[in-house]
Amino acid sequence: MSASAEVRGMILRCAKTGKLFFSEKDAKSHNDDTGFAEFEQVSPDDKVWLCVETGKVCITETEMAIYKKRDPSAKTFEAKTIEFLRERHEAGQAKRAAAAQERAAEGGAEAMDVDGAPAAEDAAPDPPNISRETLDQLLEMGFAQPRCEKALVRTRNAGLEAAVGWLGDHADDADVDEPLELMPNILAQADIDAAAATKSVNAHLSPEEKQAKLTAAVEAAQRKKALSEREDEKVREKDRRESGKTMVKTKAEMDDLARKRDRDSRKKEKDDDLRHREYLRAQLVLDKAERVAKKDKERAAAGLPPLPADVPKPAPTPAPAAPMPKDPAAAAAPRVVCVPALLPVLPVGEATTLMLTNRDFLLEGFVETAAKLADNVLKNPTEDKFRHIKTSNPKVHERLIRPTGGESFLLSLGWRRAGEMLSLPADVGAQAMADAVAALSARYEAEAKAKADKEREKLRVEREASMRARTLEKDRLRAAMLADRKEIQARGPSQSIRAVGLPTNNGGLAVNRLNLEEDPEDNRPA
């Protein structure tokens, strides 16, 4: 494909005015008319905005916003593509060519250009260029923007004085506020002057030279676009790598936090189990002491001496022999029987105090589950299934047995253990349990509130102490500054110093000696 054919298939945009060109002829004509020779290649998929009311095409969103301010009737815009504009442009060219052929068939031949299209007289004229500096000056003087633009276009951008004169002469015209049919290009005055100079230079060029210059401009636009795409690809690749590093680092930090939470949770569970075991051992010792004291009291009441401390315990009754299993492998495997420890029945008050030693999440889970358990028994007093709970159930154990004193609290409310089951007898109501759970929840909330109040009071005291310390420090600094001022005032004005020029030796430098006016004797050389 030749360079000329490649140029014809491209969509170009003027770098100064932003106007689109779909053919080599249009770009060349724009270069001849305006002197602007810088073009850039655009993609057919780029977006444009078409005004439904006026048919104006805006290349950028900024241009669309400016156009809305200029023309109040422009309210609705539809998003299109540059390919849509090219199809509409080609359809218009085909329609004009068909009309020209009809007129030629009727007897009049219409002038055609070198590309076979109708003559340039039917083509849409380029929008005029106006100076941004002059427009800003007119706006600062209080004129409306449509009037300012119309004045600069009518005076051919002749300057501020000519525009002000035109505005004064046409202030009473009926159409002075109507927008122009072709919206002008607002450019810097330097760009307009450069375009005019380029146009005057291009006027002396031959068609071949103009074609070569346009081709060079197009190739420069292609190189610029390719370089921009490569730079954008580098930036995207760098961002992708940085994003990947950030994601890896964030995932590693989240994994570290998860492992730390797991370690802390396991350590807390272990500590809670140790504290529970210690509590059970202490309770067993207390129960044994109470039983011994009770037996001694009964023997004393019967006139018998107390039992010695070293009396051996009676041997436990052997359990009946289990039937021989049929499977020899099952007979060889040891049988493990887990018997839960029997806890003493504490008063409700002591059990409540013991429950309050748990952490917040354990206590809240116990209160929620125990309240639901009591509510089920109250609503269904005859249903036996609500009066039995299996402590080996993971959820039941986690919420009711794991908290320190949880089982003791239930035992104090009438529940009884039978193997791995906790049961509430049929003759025991659940209202007392509901009241005890409500009292436990209220006491927990009161203690939490008291603890929060204590913390707030502590913070308030610390803040007041800090404010008093700062006040004392400010007072001390203020007193020190006042004492310094008084000392300086008592000392009087400082001694004045004057410089005395000394004669230079042979080849030496002049040296200044500082003498004090009050005591010149002190400045004599030693």
Short mmCIF file of C-alpha atoms in Angstrom, two decimals:
data_model
loop_
_atom_site.label_atom_id
_atom_site.label_comp_id
_atom_site.label_asym_id
_atom_site.label_seq_id
_atom_site.Cartn_x
_atom_site.Cartn_y
_atom_site.Cartn_z
CA MET A 1 0.00 0.00 0.00
CA SER A 2 1.41 3.42 -0.96
CA ALA A 3 1.87 6.25 1.54
CA SER A 4 -0.91 8.23 -0.14
CA ALA A 5 -3.37 5.32 0.16
CA GLU A 6 -2.40 4.83 3.80
CA VAL A 7 -3.05 8.52 4.51
CA ARG A 8 -6.49 8.26 2.87
CA GLY A 9 -7.51 5.39 5.18
CA MET A 10 -6.48 7.23 8.38
CA ILE A 11 -8.57 9.44 10.64
CA LEU A 12 -6.64 12.58 11.59
CA ARG A 13 -7.26 15.29 14.14
CA CYS A 14 -5.74 18.75 14.13
CA ALA A 15 -3.56 19.19 17.20
CA LYS A 16 -4.53 22.87 17.49
CA THR A 17 -8.27 23.03 16.72
CA GLY A 18 -9.28 19.39 17.45
CA LYS A 19 -11.17 19.07 14.14
CA LEU A 20 -11.46 15.59 12.58
CA PHE A 21 -10.54 14.79 8.95
CA PHE A 22 -11.52 11.59 7.16
CA SER A 23 -9.63 12.16 3.90
CA GLU A 24 -6.31 13.50 2.69
CA LYS A 25 -8.06 16.27 0.77
CA ASP A 26 -9.82 17.63 3.88
CA ALA A 27 -6.61 17.67 5.94
CA LYS A 28 -4.71 19.36 3.12
CA SER A 29 -7.44 21.95 2.70
CA HIS A 30 -7.39 22.66 6.44
CA ASN A 31 -3.62 23.08 6.27
CA ASP A 32 -3.96 25.56 3.39
CA ASP A 33 -6.73 27.54 5.11
CA THR A 34 -5.36 27.74 8.65
CA GLY A 35 -1.65 26.98 8.38
CA PHE A 36 -1.89 24.27 11.06
CA ALA A 37 0.29 21.35 9.97
CA GLU A 38 0.34 19.28 13.18
CA PHE A 39 -2.00 16.29 13.04
CA GLU A 40 -2.43 13.21 15.21
CA GLN A 41 -3.97 9.85 14.40
CA VAL A 42 -7.11 8.79 16.28
CA SER A 43 -8.79 5.41 16.65
CA PRO A 44 -12.24 4.74 15.13
CA ASP A 45 -13.35 3.39 18.53
CA ASP A 46 -12.72 6.66 20.39
CA LYS A 47 -15.83 8.25 21.91
CA VAL A 48 -17.53 11.49 20.82
CA TRP A 49 -20.72 13.15 22.03
CA LEU A 50 -23.54 14.23 19.66
CA CYS A 51 -26.01 16.90 20.78
CA VAL A 52 -29.58 15.74 20.05
CA GLU A 53 -31.05 19.26 19.91
CA THR A 54 -28.45 21.03 17.72
CA GLY A 55 -26.45 18.22 16.08
CA LYS A 56 -23.16 19.59 17.43
CA VAL A 57 -20.36 17.00 17.77
CA CYS A 58 -18.07 17.39 20.80
CA ILE A 59 -14.78 15.50 20.73
CA THR A 60 -14.07 15.70 24.50
CA GLU A 61 -16.15 16.00 27.65
CA THR A 62 -14.56 19.39 28.32
CA GLU A 63 -15.74 20.65 24.94
CA MET A 64 -19.23 19.29 25.70
CA ALA A 65 -19.34 21.16 29.05
CA ILE A 66 -18.24 24.42 27.36
CA TYR A 67 -20.84 24.00 24.64
CA LYS A 68 -23.61 23.50 27.20
CA LYS A 69 -22.68 26.85 28.76
CA ARG A 70 -22.61 28.59 25.39
CA ASP A 71 -25.91 27.20 24.07
CA PRO A 72 -28.66 26.76 26.70
CA SER A 73 -30.74 24.68 24.27
CA ALA A 74 -28.09 21.91 24.25
CA LYS A 75 -29.26 19.57 27.01
CA THR A 76 -29.09 15.97 25.71
CA PHE A 77 -25.93 14.32 24.36
CA GLU A 78 -25.55 10.80 22.97
CA ALA A 79 -22.28 8.87 23.16
CA LYS A 80 -21.05 7.89 19.67
CA THR A 81 -17.77 6.77 18.13
CA ILE A 82 -15.53 8.34 15.52
CA GLU A 83 -16.44 5.46 13.22
CA PHE A 84 -20.03 6.71 13.37
CA LEU A 85 -18.87 10.19 12.29
CA ARG A 86 -16.88 8.71 9.41
CA GLU A 87 -19.90 6.72 8.20
CA ARG A 88 -22.05 9.83 8.41
CA HIS A 89 -19.38 11.82 6.54
CA GLU A 90 -19.16 9.21 3.77
CA ALA A 91 -22.96 9.07 3.52
CA GLY A 92 -23.06 12.85 3.09
CA GLN A 93 -20.41 12.70 0.39
CA ALA A 94 -22.33 9.99 -1.46
CA LYS A 95 -25.53 12.04 -1.23
CA ARG A 96 -23.80 15.15 -2.59
CA ALA A 97 -22.26 13.12 -5.42
CA ALA A 98 -25.65 11.68 -6.33
CA ALA A 99 -27.18 15.17 -6.36
CA ALA A 100 -24.35 16.40 -8.55
CA GLN A 101 -24.91 13.58 -11.00
CA GLU A 102 -28.63 14.39 -11.15
CA ARG A 103 -27.87 18.03 -11.88
CA ALA A 104 -25.33 17.00 -14.52
CA ALA A 105 -27.89 14.71 -16.11
CA GLU A 106 -30.34 17.61 -16.25
CA GLY A 107 -27.89 19.57 -18.36
CA GLY A 108 -25.36 21.27 -16.11
CA ALA A 109 -21.99 19.68 -15.35
CA GLU A 110 -20.80 20.20 -11.84
CA ALA A 111 -17.15 20.84 -11.13
CA MET A 112 -15.38 17.88 -9.52
CA ASP A 113 -12.12 17.83 -7.62
CA VAL A 114 -9.12 15.56 -8.19
CA ASP A 115 -10.56 12.78 -6.00
CA GLY A 116 -13.85 12.64 -7.86
CA ALA A 117 -15.82 14.34 -5.07
CA PRO A 118 -17.92 17.50 -5.49
CA ALA A 119 -16.08 20.78 -5.51
CA ALA A 120 -14.98 22.35 -2.27
CA GLU A 121 -17.73 24.94 -2.37
CA ASP A 122 -20.18 22.41 -0.86
CA ALA A 123 -17.79 21.43 1.91
CA ALA A 124 -18.40 22.81 5.38
CA PRO A 125 -16.14 25.80 6.13
CA ASP A 126 -13.61 25.64 8.95
CA PRO A 127 -14.61 27.40 12.18
CA PRO A 128 -12.91 30.77 12.75
CA ASN A 129 -10.12 31.27 15.28
CA ILE A 130 -10.40 33.90 18.04
CA SER A 131 -7.87 35.04 20.64
CA ARG A 132 -8.25 33.63 24.14
CA GLU A 133 -6.53 36.68 25.68
CA THR A 134 -8.92 39.17 24.03
CA LEU A 135 -11.93 37.01 24.97
CA ASP A 136 -10.85 36.95 28.64
CA GLN A 137 -10.49 40.76 28.63
CA LEU A 138 -13.99 41.21 27.22
CA LEU A 139 -15.44 38.80 29.79
CA GLU A 140 -13.73 40.72 32.60
CA MET A 141 -15.36 43.91 31.28
CA GLY A 142 -18.80 42.31 31.89
CA PHE A 143 -19.91 41.30 28.38
CA ALA A 144 -21.68 37.96 27.84
CA GLN A 145 -19.59 35.21 26.26
CA PRO A 146 -21.82 34.71 23.14
CA ARG A 147 -21.58 38.46 22.40
CA CYS A 148 -17.80 38.45 22.94
CA GLU A 149 -17.30 35.52 20.58
CA LYS A 150 -19.56 37.07 17.93
CA ALA A 151 -17.72 40.41 18.20
CA LEU A 152 -14.30 38.79 17.73
CA VAL A 153 -15.54 36.75 14.75
CA ARG A 154 -17.22 39.77 13.08
CA THR A 155 -14.10 41.94 13.53
CA ARG A 156 -11.87 39.08 12.33
CA ASN A 157 -10.01 39.02 15.63
CA ALA A 158 -8.78 42.60 15.06
CA GLY A 159 -8.21 43.32 18.78
CA LEU A 160 -9.87 44.58 21.94
CA GLU A 161 -10.73 48.09 20.68
CA ALA A 162 -12.44 46.84 17.52
CA ALA A 163 -14.44 44.22 19.47
CA VAL A 164 -15.63 46.79 22.03
CA GLY A 165 -16.67 49.13 19.22
CA TRP A 166 -18.65 46.38 17.50
CA LEU A 167 -20.39 45.50 20.77
CA GLY A 168 -21.37 49.13 21.26
CA ASP A 169 -22.72 49.48 17.70
CA HIS A 170 -24.74 46.24 17.80
CA ALA A 171 -25.88 46.22 21.45
CA ASP A 172 -29.52 46.68 20.38
CA ASP A 173 -29.57 44.06 17.60
CA ALA A 174 -32.28 41.42 18.00
CA ASP A 175 -29.92 38.53 17.23
CA VAL A 176 -26.93 39.76 19.19
CA ASP A 177 -27.34 37.01 21.84
CA GLU A 178 -27.95 34.16 19.41
CA PRO A 179 -24.99 31.70 19.17
CA LEU A 180 -22.94 31.44 16.01
CA GLU A 181 -23.64 28.69 13.52
CA LEU A 182 -19.96 27.66 13.62
CA MET A 183 -18.51 27.71 17.11
CA PRO A 184 -15.09 29.42 16.92
CA ASN A 185 -11.80 27.86 18.00
CA ILE A 186 -10.49 29.67 21.09
CA LEU A 187 -6.70 29.67 20.73
CA ALA A 188 -3.79 31.61 22.15
CA GLN A 189 -2.78 34.65 20.13
CA ALA A 190 0.68 33.16 19.61
CA ASP A 191 -0.82 30.04 18.00
CA ILE A 192 -3.01 32.17 15.73
CA ASP A 193 0.00 34.26 14.63
CA ALA A 194 2.08 31.13 14.04
CA ALA A 195 -0.72 29.62 11.94
CA ALA A 196 -1.01 32.76 9.87
CA ALA A 197 2.76 32.76 9.26
CA THR A 198 2.70 29.09 8.31
CA LYS A 199 -0.22 29.67 5.96
CA SER A 200 1.63 32.47 4.21
CA VAL A 201 4.65 30.18 3.82
CA ASN A 202 2.53 27.27 2.55
CA ALA A 203 0.89 29.51 -0.02
CA HIS A 204 4.10 29.45 -2.10
CA LEU A 205 4.43 25.66 -1.99
CA SER A 206 3.61 23.46 -4.95
CA PRO A 207 0.97 20.69 -4.61
CA GLU A 208 3.73 18.06 -4.48
CA GLU A 209 5.53 19.94 -1.66
CA LYS A 210 2.29 20.34 0.28
CA GLN A 211 1.57 16.61 -0.15
CA ALA A 212 5.06 15.71 1.07
CA LYS A 213 4.72 18.03 4.06
CA LEU A 214 1.32 16.56 4.97
CA THR A 215 2.68 13.02 4.67
CA ALA A 216 5.59 13.92 6.93
CA ALA A 217 3.18 15.38 9.48
CA VAL A 218 1.08 12.22 9.40
CA GLU A 219 4.13 10.00 9.83
CA ALA A 220 5.24 12.15 12.76
CA ALA A 221 1.78 11.72 14.32
CA GLN A 222 2.02 7.95 13.85
CA ARG A 223 5.45 7.84 15.50
CA LYS A 224 4.20 9.98 18.37
CA LYS A 225 1.21 7.70 18.90
CA ALA A 226 3.36 4.55 18.80
CA LEU A 227 5.81 6.05 21.30
CA SER A 228 2.92 7.07 23.58
CA GLU A 229 1.48 3.54 23.41
CA ARG A 230 4.85 2.03 24.33
CA GLU A 231 5.21 4.39 27.29
CA ASP A 232 1.66 3.57 28.42
CA GLU A 233 2.42 -0.15 28.18
CA LYS A 234 5.54 0.32 30.32
CA VAL A 235 3.54 2.21 32.91
CA ARG A 236 0.82 -0.46 32.96
CA GLU A 237 3.40 -3.24 33.32
CA LYS A 238 5.08 -1.39 36.18
CA ASP A 239 1.72 -0.87 37.90
CA ARG A 240 0.88 -4.56 37.43
CA ARG A 241 4.14 -5.64 39.04
CA GLU A 242 3.72 -3.24 41.93
CA SER A 243 0.15 -4.46 42.42
CA GLY A 244 1.34 -8.07 42.46
CA LYS A 245 4.02 -7.30 45.04
CA THR A 246 1.49 -5.48 47.18
CA MET A 247 -0.97 -8.38 46.98
CA VAL A 248 1.73 -10.91 47.96
CA LYS A 249 2.85 -8.75 50.86
CA THR A 250 -0.73 -8.20 52.05
CA LYS A 251 -1.48 -11.94 51.86
CA ALA A 252 1.65 -12.74 53.88
CA GLU A 253 0.66 -10.20 56.54
CA MET A 254 -2.88 -11.62 56.72
CA ASP A 255 -1.49 -15.17 57.07
CA ASP A 256 0.80 -14.01 59.90
CA LEU A 257 -2.14 -12.38 61.67
CA ALA A 258 -4.24 -15.54 61.27
CA ARG A 259 -1.46 -17.72 62.70
CA LYS A 260 -1.02 -15.33 65.60
CA ARG A 261 -4.75 -15.38 66.35
CA ASP A 262 -4.72 -19.19 66.28
CA ARG A 263 -1.77 -19.32 68.68
CA ASP A 264 -3.42 -16.86 71.06
CA SER A 265 -6.71 -18.80 70.93
CA ARG A 266 -5.02 -22.13 71.67
CA LYS A 267 -3.02 -20.60 74.51
CA LYS A 268 -6.14 -19.09 76.05
CA GLU A 269 -8.05 -22.37 75.83
CA LYS A 270 -5.15 -24.15 77.51
CA ASP A 271 -5.01 -21.55 80.27
CA ASP A 272 -8.77 -21.77 80.81
CA ASP A 273 -8.59 -25.56 81.07
CA LEU A 274 -5.73 -25.36 83.58
CA ARG A 275 -7.66 -22.88 85.73
CA HIS A 276 -10.74 -25.11 85.58
CA ARG A 277 -8.74 -28.15 86.67
CA GLU A 278 -7.19 -26.26 89.54
CA TYR A 279 -10.63 -25.11 90.62
CA LEU A 280 -11.93 -28.70 90.51
CA ARG A 281 -8.99 -29.97 92.59
CA ALA A 282 -9.60 -27.26 95.19
CA GLN A 283 -13.29 -28.11 95.32
CA LEU A 284 -12.50 -31.80 95.78
CA VAL A 285 -10.20 -31.01 98.70
CA LEU A 286 -12.88 -28.82 100.31
CA ASP A 287 -15.54 -31.50 99.83
CA LYS A 288 -13.33 -34.15 101.39
CA ALA A 289 -12.63 -31.92 104.37
CA GLU A 290 -16.36 -31.20 104.78
CA ARG A 291 -17.20 -34.91 104.66
CA VAL A 292 -14.55 -35.77 107.24
CA ALA A 293 -15.74 -32.98 109.53
CA LYS A 294 -19.35 -34.15 109.14
CA LYS A 295 -18.43 -37.75 110.02
CA ASP A 296 -16.41 -36.62 113.04
CA LYS A 297 -19.36 -34.55 114.21
CA GLU A 298 -21.72 -37.53 113.85
CA ARG A 299 -19.32 -39.81 115.72
CA ALA A 300 -18.90 -37.22 118.45
CA ALA A 301 -22.69 -36.96 118.78
CA ALA A 302 -22.83 -40.77 119.09
CA GLY A 303 -20.05 -40.77 121.70
CA LEU A 304 -17.48 -42.36 119.38
CA PRO A 305 -13.95 -41.15 118.93
CA PRO A 306 -13.03 -39.47 115.61
CA LEU A 307 -11.50 -41.54 112.88
CA PRO A 308 -7.70 -41.42 112.63
CA ALA A 309 -6.29 -39.54 109.66
CA ASP A 310 -4.42 -42.59 108.31
CA VAL A 311 -7.44 -44.93 108.04
CA PRO A 312 -7.11 -46.78 104.72
CA LYS A 313 -9.89 -46.29 102.23
CA PRO A 314 -12.17 -49.27 101.62
CA ALA A 315 -11.41 -51.22 98.49
CA PRO A 316 -13.81 -50.44 95.66
CA THR A 317 -16.34 -53.08 94.69
CA PRO A 318 -15.15 -54.87 91.55
CA ALA A 319 -17.29 -54.33 88.50
CA PRO A 320 -19.03 -57.36 86.97
CA ALA A 321 -17.10 -59.11 84.25
CA ALA A 322 -17.98 -58.02 80.75
CA PRO A 323 -19.17 -60.70 78.32
CA MET A 324 -16.48 -62.12 76.06
CA PRO A 325 -16.69 -60.49 72.60
CA LYS A 326 -16.92 -62.73 69.60
CA ASP A 327 -14.22 -60.83 67.70
CA PRO A 328 -10.70 -61.63 69.06
CA ALA A 329 -9.36 -58.28 67.78
CA ALA A 330 -12.04 -56.45 69.76
CA ALA A 331 -11.16 -58.47 72.86
CA ALA A 332 -7.49 -57.49 72.56
CA ALA A 333 -8.24 -53.74 72.31
CA PRO A 334 -8.32 -51.92 75.69
CA ARG A 335 -11.64 -50.44 76.76
CA VAL A 336 -11.55 -46.75 77.74
CA VAL A 337 -14.35 -45.46 79.97
CA CYS A 338 -14.58 -41.69 80.63
CA VAL A 339 -16.43 -40.90 83.83
CA PRO A 340 -17.09 -37.15 84.34
CA ALA A 341 -16.07 -35.71 87.69
CA LEU A 342 -18.89 -34.94 90.10
CA LEU A 343 -18.90 -31.28 91.11
CA PRO A 344 -20.21 -29.95 94.44
CA VAL A 345 -23.51 -28.08 94.49
CA LEU A 346 -22.74 -24.44 95.30
CA PRO A 347 -25.18 -21.74 96.36
CA VAL A 348 -26.49 -19.63 93.51
CA GLY A 349 -24.65 -16.54 94.74
CA GLU A 350 -21.27 -18.29 94.83
CA ALA A 351 -21.89 -19.88 91.42
CA THR A 352 -22.77 -16.45 90.02
CA THR A 353 -19.58 -14.93 91.45
CA LEU A 354 -17.55 -17.78 89.97
CA MET A 355 -19.16 -17.25 86.55
CA LEU A 356 -18.16 -13.58 86.55
CA THR A 357 -14.48 -14.61 86.50
CA ASN A 358 -14.82 -15.72 82.85
CA ARG A 359 -13.90 -13.62 79.86
CA ASP A 360 -16.60 -11.62 78.14
CA PHE A 361 -17.19 -13.89 75.13
CA LEU A 362 -17.48 -17.03 77.30
CA LEU A 363 -19.89 -15.36 79.72
CA GLU A 364 -22.02 -13.90 76.91
CA GLY A 365 -22.27 -17.30 75.18
CA PHE A 366 -23.26 -19.01 78.48
CA VAL A 367 -25.93 -16.39 79.28
CA GLU A 368 -27.43 -16.62 75.77
CA THR A 369 -27.58 -20.44 75.77
CA ALA A 370 -28.81 -20.77 79.38
CA ALA A 371 -31.55 -18.18 78.79
CA LYS A 372 -32.70 -20.05 75.67
CA LEU A 373 -32.65 -23.33 77.63
CA ALA A 374 -34.80 -21.86 80.43
CA ASP A 375 -37.18 -20.26 77.92
CA ASN A 376 -37.71 -23.63 76.17
CA VAL A 377 -38.57 -25.32 79.46
CA LEU A 378 -40.95 -22.49 80.44
CA LYS A 379 -42.78 -22.60 77.10
CA ASN A 380 -42.90 -26.43 77.01
CA PRO A 381 -43.00 -27.65 80.64
CA THR A 382 -44.26 -31.11 79.69
CA GLU A 383 -41.71 -31.75 76.91
CA ASP A 384 -39.05 -34.05 78.33
CA LYS A 385 -36.53 -33.36 75.56
CA PHE A 386 -35.98 -29.77 76.76
CA ARG A 387 -34.96 -31.00 80.25
CA HIS A 388 -31.94 -33.02 79.08
CA ILE A 389 -28.68 -31.79 77.51
CA LYS A 390 -25.75 -33.89 76.36
CA THR A 391 -22.48 -32.42 77.64
CA SER A 392 -20.42 -34.27 75.03
CA ASN A 393 -22.07 -32.19 72.31
CA PRO A 394 -19.38 -29.78 71.05
CA LYS A 395 -21.66 -26.74 71.05
CA VAL A 396 -23.12 -27.51 74.48
CA HIS A 397 -19.66 -28.11 75.92
CA GLU A 398 -18.30 -24.90 74.37
CA ARG A 399 -21.13 -22.69 75.67
CA LEU A 400 -22.20 -24.30 78.98
CA ILE A 401 -19.38 -26.55 80.29
CA ARG A 402 -16.20 -24.79 79.14
CA PRO A 403 -16.81 -21.50 81.06
CA THR A 404 -15.41 -21.68 84.59
CA GLY A 405 -18.26 -22.52 86.99
CA GLY A 406 -20.76 -23.15 84.18
CA GLU A 407 -21.72 -26.65 85.29
CA SER A 408 -21.71 -25.58 88.95
CA PHE A 409 -24.14 -22.78 88.08
CA LEU A 410 -26.52 -25.25 86.43
CA LEU A 411 -26.22 -27.68 89.37
CA SER A 412 -27.08 -24.88 91.80
CA LEU A 413 -30.31 -24.30 89.83
CA GLY A 414 -31.48 -27.93 90.16
CA TRP A 415 -29.83 -29.65 87.21
CA ARG A 416 -28.30 -33.07 87.96
CA ARG A 417 -25.59 -34.99 86.15
CA ALA A 418 -26.11 -38.59 85.08
CA GLY A 419 -23.10 -39.81 83.11
CA GLU A 420 -22.62 -37.43 80.19
CA MET A 421 -26.14 -36.03 80.52
CA LEU A 422 -27.36 -33.04 82.55
CA SER A 423 -31.05 -33.32 83.42
CA LEU A 424 -33.59 -31.05 85.10
CA PRO A 425 -36.02 -33.08 87.25
CA ALA A 426 -39.71 -32.85 86.35
CA ASP A 427 -40.61 -31.38 89.77
CA VAL A 428 -38.13 -28.48 89.35
CA GLY A 429 -39.39 -25.41 87.54
CA ALA A 430 -37.36 -23.28 85.14
CA GLN A 431 -38.49 -19.87 86.44
CA ALA A 432 -35.74 -19.84 89.06
CA MET A 433 -33.20 -20.60 86.33
CA ALA A 434 -34.51 -17.77 84.13
CA ASP A 435 -34.35 -15.34 87.07
CA ALA A 436 -30.82 -16.45 87.98
CA VAL A 437 -29.61 -16.06 84.37
CA ALA A 438 -31.22 -12.59 84.19
CA ALA A 439 -29.55 -11.65 87.49
CA LEU A 440 -26.19 -12.93 86.15
CA SER A 441 -26.58 -10.88 82.97
CA ALA A 442 -27.58 -7.76 84.94
CA ARG A 443 -24.65 -8.14 87.33
CA TYR A 444 -22.25 -8.64 84.40
CA GLU A 445 -23.55 -5.50 82.69
CA ALA A 446 -23.32 -3.52 85.95
CA GLU A 447 -19.74 -4.62 86.56
CA ALA A 448 -18.81 -3.87 82.95
CA LYS A 449 -20.34 -0.40 83.28
CA ALA A 450 -18.56 0.18 86.59
CA LYS A 451 -15.29 -0.91 85.02
CA ALA A 452 -15.80 1.45 82.08
CA ASP A 453 -16.67 4.31 84.46
CA LYS A 454 -13.55 3.58 86.45
CA GLU A 455 -11.43 3.68 83.31
CA ARG A 456 -13.00 6.97 82.23
CA GLU A 457 -12.41 8.44 85.68
CA LYS A 458 -8.81 7.30 85.56
CA LEU A 459 -8.34 8.93 82.17
CA ARG A 460 -9.95 12.13 83.44
CA VAL A 461 -7.64 12.26 86.46
CA GLU A 462 -4.61 11.64 84.29
CA ARG A 463 -5.69 14.35 81.84
CA GLU A 464 -6.25 16.87 84.62
CA ALA A 465 -2.86 16.03 86.14
CA SER A 466 -1.22 16.52 82.73
CA MET A 467 -2.99 19.87 82.27
CA ARG A 468 -1.87 21.02 85.74
CA ALA A 469 1.70 20.00 84.94
CA ARG A 470 1.62 21.95 81.68
CA THR A 471 0.17 24.98 83.45
CA LEU A 472 2.92 24.87 86.08
CA GLU A 473 5.56 24.53 83.37
CA LYS A 474 4.12 27.54 81.51
CA ASP A 475 4.09 29.59 84.72
CA ARG A 476 7.69 28.62 85.42
CA LEU A 477 8.81 29.61 81.92
CA ARG A 478 6.87 32.89 82.15
CA ALA A 479 8.53 33.72 85.49
CA ALA A 480 11.97 32.85 84.08
CA MET A 481 11.40 35.12 81.05
CA LEU A 482 10.24 37.98 83.35
CA ALA A 483 13.33 37.55 85.51
CA ASP A 484 15.55 37.67 82.39
CA ARG A 485 13.91 40.91 81.23
CA LYS A 486 14.40 42.50 84.63
CA GLU A 487 18.06 41.43 84.68
CA ILE A 488 18.65 42.90 81.19
CA GLN A 489 16.96 46.18 82.18
CA ALA A 490 19.05 46.39 85.38
CA ARG A 491 22.26 45.73 83.42
CA GLY A 492 21.73 48.83 81.23
CA PRO A 493 22.57 49.42 77.55
CA SER A 494 25.30 47.23 76.04
CA GLN A 495 28.75 48.63 75.30
CA SER A 496 29.11 50.10 71.84
CA ILE A 497 31.86 48.80 69.56
CA ARG A 498 33.63 50.72 66.80
CA ALA A 499 36.13 49.57 64.18
CA VAL A 500 39.49 51.36 63.76
CA GLY A 501 41.39 51.00 60.50
CA LEU A 502 45.10 50.12 60.89
CA PRO A 503 47.82 50.91 58.38
CA THR A 504 48.92 48.05 56.14
CA ASN A 505 52.44 46.63 56.24
CA ASN A 506 54.51 45.93 53.14
CA GLY A 507 52.52 43.44 51.15
CA GLY A 508 50.20 42.74 54.09
CA LEU A 509 46.46 43.16 54.58
CA ALA A 510 44.69 45.90 56.55
CA VAL A 511 43.50 44.63 59.95
CA ASN A 512 40.67 46.21 61.96
CA ARG A 513 40.88 46.46 65.71
CA LEU A 514 37.76 46.59 67.83
CA ASN A 515 37.96 49.18 70.62
CA LEU A 516 35.51 49.58 73.47
CA GLU A 517 34.65 53.22 74.09
CA GLU A 518 34.27 52.77 77.83
CA ASP A 519 37.69 51.17 78.47
CA PRO A 520 40.19 51.53 75.59
CA GLU A 521 43.01 50.28 77.80
CA ASP A 522 41.64 46.76 77.67
CA ASN A 523 42.25 46.59 73.91
CA ARG A 524 45.99 47.17 73.99
CA PRO A 525 48.10 44.29 72.68
CA ALA A 526 49.62 42.09 75.37
#
